[in-house]
Amino acid sequence: MTTSAKIRVCVAGATGWAASALCQALVQTDDLLLVAAISRKHAGDNLQEVLSLDTPTPVPIFATVEEALQIPCDVFFDYTAPDIAKHHVITALRHQLHVVVGTSGLTDDDYREIEQVATEQQRAVLAVGNFAISVVLLNKFSEIAARYMPQWEIIDYASDKKPDSPSGSALELANRLAKVGQPAYTIPVEATQGYKATRGATINHTQVHSVRLPGYVIALESIFGQESEKLILKHEAGTSAVPYVKGALLAIRQVHTLTGLKRGLDQVMTF
């Protein structure tokens, strides 16, 4: 990839809610070029027509990653589902592409496998649980809080239609907090009297609770406590996909500066 050439992008899950907004933005840029898309539902169609993209260039839609990657590109962006995302990412890496992952639900084991392939191929995977700048800030502030307040838990909220639980944002936050330390619960979860499941799932030593109800879009909350005081940090999303587009474009533009697996949009941001 030269500095003067446009960065060629393939988007998997291109007709989804967030990905379609990203595709609309991609064709408005001067430095990025949307060259291919993956959508099993619209395979064989032209994304330009499906999304009414303001571009004269056709964007073919394929059913599989293997078909899509026959078209040369530089960055593979995955906005699909966890049951197929790992295959997409590993296939793209083995095609010598850099990868941005926006898909929720991939596990730490999935990412360990992905990291191994990325390192072998000397390519980058930037996994972002949430591209909204407010979530990046929540993660950063939470890491600071965990250094000074000994107990914390995470709550993630989403619509009743969201199939994965917890969200990718919650998983990323739990992963980050684990690098700071472990919460010192007064009563260990295993010593809970009654129904231990009400204490949530233990993920990287942090209790994570997921709410899935109509009326919610996406929200993420980290709660920190110590004697006689508490701190609540919360991100709430509206119904528009706009907050995720700016961060996704930044990830696409900067992923080539990395090597191996990196988690979080802050990996390509300056603080």
Coordinates of C-alpha atoms in Angstrom, one line a residue:
M1 CA 0.0 0.0 0.0
T2 CA 1.6 3.3 -1.1
T3 CA 0.9 6.6 0.6
S4 CA -0.7 8.0 -2.5
A5 CA -3.0 5.0 -3.3
K6 CA -6.4 4.7 -1.9
I7 CA -6.9 2.0 0.8
R8 CA -9.1 -0.7 -0.8
V9 CA -11.7 -2.1 1.6
C10 CA -13.9 -5.2 1.7
V11 CA -16.8 -5.1 4.1
A12 CA -18.4 -8.3 5.4
G13 CA -22.0 -7.9 6.6
A14 CA -22.2 -4.8 4.4
T15 CA -26.0 -4.6 4.4
G16 CA -26.4 -4.6 8.2
W17 CA -27.4 -1.6 10.3
A18 CA -24.0 -0.3 11.3
A19 CA -22.1 -1.6 8.2
S20 CA -24.5 0.0 5.7
A21 CA -23.8 3.4 7.4
L22 CA -20.1 2.7 7.2
C23 CA -20.4 1.8 3.5
Q24 CA -22.3 5.1 2.8
A25 CA -19.4 7.0 4.5
L26 CA -16.7 5.0 2.7
V27 CA -17.8 6.1 -0.7
Q28 CA -17.8 9.8 0.4
T29 CA -14.1 9.7 1.3
D30 CA -11.1 10.6 -0.9
D31 CA -8.6 8.1 0.5
L32 CA -10.7 5.0 0.9
L33 CA -12.2 2.8 -1.8
L34 CA -15.0 0.2 -1.2
V35 CA -14.2 -2.6 -3.6
A36 CA -16.2 -5.6 -2.4
A37 CA -18.9 -6.7 0.1
I38 CA -20.1 -9.9 1.7
S39 CA -23.8 -10.5 2.3
R40 CA -25.4 -14.0 1.9
K41 CA -28.8 -12.4 1.5
H42 CA -27.8 -10.1 -1.3
A43 CA -25.0 -12.3 -3.0
G44 CA -24.8 -11.6 -6.7
D45 CA -26.3 -8.1 -6.3
N46 CA -24.5 -4.7 -6.6
L47 CA -24.1 -2.9 -3.3
Q48 CA -24.3 0.4 -5.1
E49 CA -27.9 -0.4 -5.9
V50 CA -28.8 -2.2 -2.7
L51 CA -27.8 0.7 -0.5
S52 CA -28.2 3.5 -3.1
L53 CA -24.6 4.5 -2.7
D54 CA -23.5 7.8 -4.2
T55 CA -20.8 6.3 -6.4
P56 CA -20.4 5.5 -10.1
T57 CA -18.4 2.4 -9.3
P58 CA -20.2 -1.0 -8.9
V59 CA -19.5 -2.8 -5.6
P60 CA -20.1 -6.6 -6.1
I61 CA -21.6 -8.6 -3.2
F62 CA -20.4 -12.1 -2.6
A63 CA -21.7 -14.9 -0.4
T64 CA -18.4 -16.0 1.0
V65 CA -15.1 -14.5 2.1
E66 CA -13.2 -16.7 -0.3
E67 CA -15.1 -15.3 -3.3
A68 CA -14.9 -11.7 -2.1
L69 CA -11.1 -11.8 -1.6
Q70 CA -10.6 -12.6 -5.3
I71 CA -10.9 -8.9 -5.7
P72 CA -7.6 -7.2 -4.5
C73 CA -8.0 -5.2 -1.3
D74 CA -5.9 -3.9 1.6
V75 CA -8.3 -3.9 4.6
F76 CA -11.0 -6.4 5.5
F77 CA -13.7 -5.1 7.8
D78 CA -15.9 -7.6 9.6
Y79 CA -19.4 -6.7 10.8
T80 CA -21.1 -10.1 10.9
A81 CA -21.7 -12.6 13.6
P82 CA -19.4 -14.5 15.9
D83 CA -20.1 -17.9 14.4
I84 CA -18.5 -16.8 11.1
A85 CA -16.3 -13.8 12.0
K86 CA -13.3 -15.9 13.1
H87 CA -13.3 -17.8 9.8
H88 CA -13.5 -14.5 7.9
V89 CA -10.7 -12.9 9.9
I90 CA -8.3 -15.8 9.7
T91 CA -9.0 -16.2 5.9
A92 CA -8.3 -12.5 5.4
L93 CA -5.1 -12.6 7.3
R94 CA -3.9 -15.6 5.2
H95 CA -4.6 -13.4 2.2
Q96 CA -2.1 -10.9 3.7
L97 CA -4.8 -8.3 4.6
H98 CA -5.1 -6.2 7.7
V99 CA -8.4 -6.7 9.5
V100 CA -10.7 -4.5 11.5
V101 CA -13.2 -6.4 13.6
G102 CA -16.5 -4.8 14.6
T103 CA -18.3 -8.0 15.3
S104 CA -19.5 -8.7 18.9
G105 CA -19.3 -12.1 20.6
L106 CA -15.8 -13.4 19.8
T107 CA -14.3 -15.0 22.8
D108 CA -10.8 -14.6 24.3
D109 CA -10.0 -18.1 22.9
D110 CA -11.1 -16.9 19.5
Y111 CA -8.8 -13.9 19.8
R112 CA -5.9 -16.1 20.9
E113 CA -6.2 -18.1 17.7
I114 CA -6.6 -14.9 15.7
E115 CA -3.5 -13.4 17.3
Q116 CA -1.4 -16.4 16.5
V117 CA -2.3 -16.2 12.8
A118 CA -1.9 -12.4 12.7
T119 CA 1.6 -12.7 14.2
E120 CA 2.5 -15.5 11.7
Q121 CA 1.4 -13.4 8.8
Q122 CA 2.9 -10.2 10.1
R123 CA -0.5 -8.4 9.7
A124 CA -2.7 -6.5 12.1
V125 CA -6.1 -7.2 13.6
L126 CA -7.7 -4.3 15.3
A127 CA -10.7 -5.6 17.3
V128 CA -13.1 -2.9 18.5
G129 CA -16.0 -3.8 20.7
N130 CA -17.6 -0.4 20.0
F131 CA -16.4 2.4 17.7
A132 CA -18.2 5.2 19.5
I133 CA -15.7 7.8 21.0
S134 CA -17.8 7.9 24.2
V135 CA -17.0 4.2 24.7
V136 CA -13.3 4.7 24.1
L137 CA -13.4 7.3 26.9
L138 CA -15.5 5.1 29.2
N139 CA -12.8 2.4 28.8
K140 CA -10.0 4.8 29.6
F141 CA -11.8 6.3 32.6
S142 CA -12.6 2.8 33.9
E143 CA -9.0 1.8 33.7
I144 CA -8.0 4.8 35.8
A145 CA -10.8 4.2 38.3
A146 CA -9.8 0.5 38.7
R147 CA -6.4 1.7 40.0
Y148 CA -8.0 3.6 42.9
M149 CA -11.3 1.9 43.7
P150 CA -11.1 -1.8 44.7
Q151 CA -14.4 -3.2 43.6
W152 CA -16.3 -3.0 40.2
E153 CA -18.9 -4.6 38.0
I154 CA -20.1 -4.2 34.5
I155 CA -23.6 -3.9 33.1
D156 CA -24.4 -4.0 29.4
Y157 CA -27.8 -3.2 27.9
A158 CA -29.2 -3.9 24.5
S159 CA -32.3 -4.6 22.6
D160 CA -34.2 -7.9 23.1
K161 CA -33.2 -8.7 19.5
K162 CA -29.4 -8.8 20.2
P163 CA -28.4 -12.5 20.2
D164 CA -25.0 -12.3 21.8
S165 CA -24.5 -11.8 25.5
P166 CA -22.5 -10.1 26.8
S167 CA -21.8 -7.5 24.2
G168 CA -18.4 -7.1 22.5
S169 CA -18.1 -3.8 24.4
A170 CA -18.5 -5.5 27.7
L171 CA -16.0 -8.2 26.9
E172 CA -13.5 -5.6 25.8
L173 CA -13.9 -3.6 29.0
A174 CA -13.6 -6.7 31.2
N175 CA -10.4 -7.6 29.3
R176 CA -9.0 -4.2 29.9
L177 CA -9.9 -4.1 33.6
A178 CA -8.2 -7.5 34.1
K179 CA -4.9 -5.9 32.9
V180 CA -5.2 -3.4 35.8
G181 CA -6.1 -5.9 38.5
Q182 CA -8.8 -8.0 40.0
P183 CA -11.8 -6.6 42.0
A184 CA -11.6 -7.4 45.7
Y185 CA -15.2 -8.5 46.4
T186 CA -16.1 -8.5 50.1
I187 CA -18.1 -11.7 49.6
P188 CA -16.7 -13.9 46.9
V189 CA -19.2 -15.0 44.2
E190 CA -18.7 -18.6 45.1
A191 CA -19.8 -17.8 48.7
T192 CA -23.1 -16.3 47.5
Q193 CA -26.1 -17.7 49.4
G194 CA -29.1 -18.3 47.2
Y195 CA -28.8 -18.2 43.4
K196 CA -25.2 -17.6 42.4
A197 CA -26.3 -16.8 38.8
T198 CA -27.8 -13.6 40.0
R199 CA -24.3 -12.3 40.5
G200 CA -23.7 -12.4 36.7
A201 CA -21.0 -14.1 34.7
T202 CA -17.4 -14.0 35.9
I203 CA -15.4 -12.8 32.9
N204 CA -11.7 -12.1 33.5
H205 CA -12.5 -11.9 37.3
T206 CA -15.1 -9.2 36.7
Q207 CA -18.9 -9.8 37.2
V208 CA -20.7 -8.9 34.0
H209 CA -24.5 -8.5 33.8
S210 CA -26.4 -8.3 30.5
V211 CA -29.9 -6.8 30.1
R212 CA -31.8 -7.6 26.9
L213 CA -35.1 -5.7 26.7
P214 CA -37.2 -3.8 24.2
G215 CA -36.6 -0.1 24.4
Y216 CA -32.8 -0.4 24.7
V217 CA -30.4 0.3 21.9
I218 CA -26.9 -0.1 23.3
A219 CA -25.6 1.0 26.7
L220 CA -22.5 0.1 28.7
E221 CA -22.0 0.8 32.4
S222 CA -19.1 0.3 34.8
I223 CA -19.7 0.8 38.5
F224 CA -16.9 1.2 41.0
G225 CA -17.3 1.2 44.8
Q226 CA -15.6 1.5 48.0
E227 CA -16.8 2.4 51.5
S228 CA -19.3 5.3 51.5
E229 CA -18.7 6.2 47.8
K230 CA -19.3 4.9 44.3
L231 CA -18.5 5.9 40.7
I232 CA -20.8 5.2 37.8
L233 CA -19.5 5.6 34.2
K234 CA -22.1 5.0 31.5
H235 CA -22.3 5.2 27.7
E236 CA -25.7 5.3 26.0
A237 CA -26.3 5.1 22.3
G238 CA -29.2 6.5 20.3
T239 CA -30.9 4.9 17.3
S240 CA -28.5 6.3 14.7
A241 CA -25.3 4.5 13.5
V242 CA -23.5 7.8 13.1
P243 CA -21.4 7.5 16.4
Y244 CA -19.8 4.3 15.0
V245 CA -18.8 5.6 11.6
K246 CA -16.1 8.1 12.5
G247 CA -14.3 5.5 14.7
A248 CA -14.6 2.8 12.0
L249 CA -13.1 5.0 9.4
L250 CA -10.2 5.9 11.7
A251 CA -9.6 2.2 12.3
I252 CA -9.5 1.4 8.6
R253 CA -7.1 4.2 8.0
Q254 CA -4.7 3.3 10.8
V255 CA -4.8 -0.5 11.2
H256 CA -1.8 -0.9 8.8
T257 CA 0.4 0.9 11.4
L258 CA -0.1 -2.0 13.8
T259 CA 1.1 -5.6 13.9
G260 CA -0.5 -8.6 15.6
L261 CA -3.8 -8.4 17.6
K262 CA -4.7 -5.1 19.2
R263 CA -8.0 -4.5 21.1
G264 CA -9.7 -1.1 21.3
L265 CA -10.0 1.9 19.1
D266 CA -7.6 3.8 21.5
Q267 CA -4.8 1.7 19.9
V268 CA -4.9 4.2 17.0
M269 CA -5.8 7.3 19.0
T270 CA -3.7 9.8 20.9
F271 CA -4.5 10.8 24.5

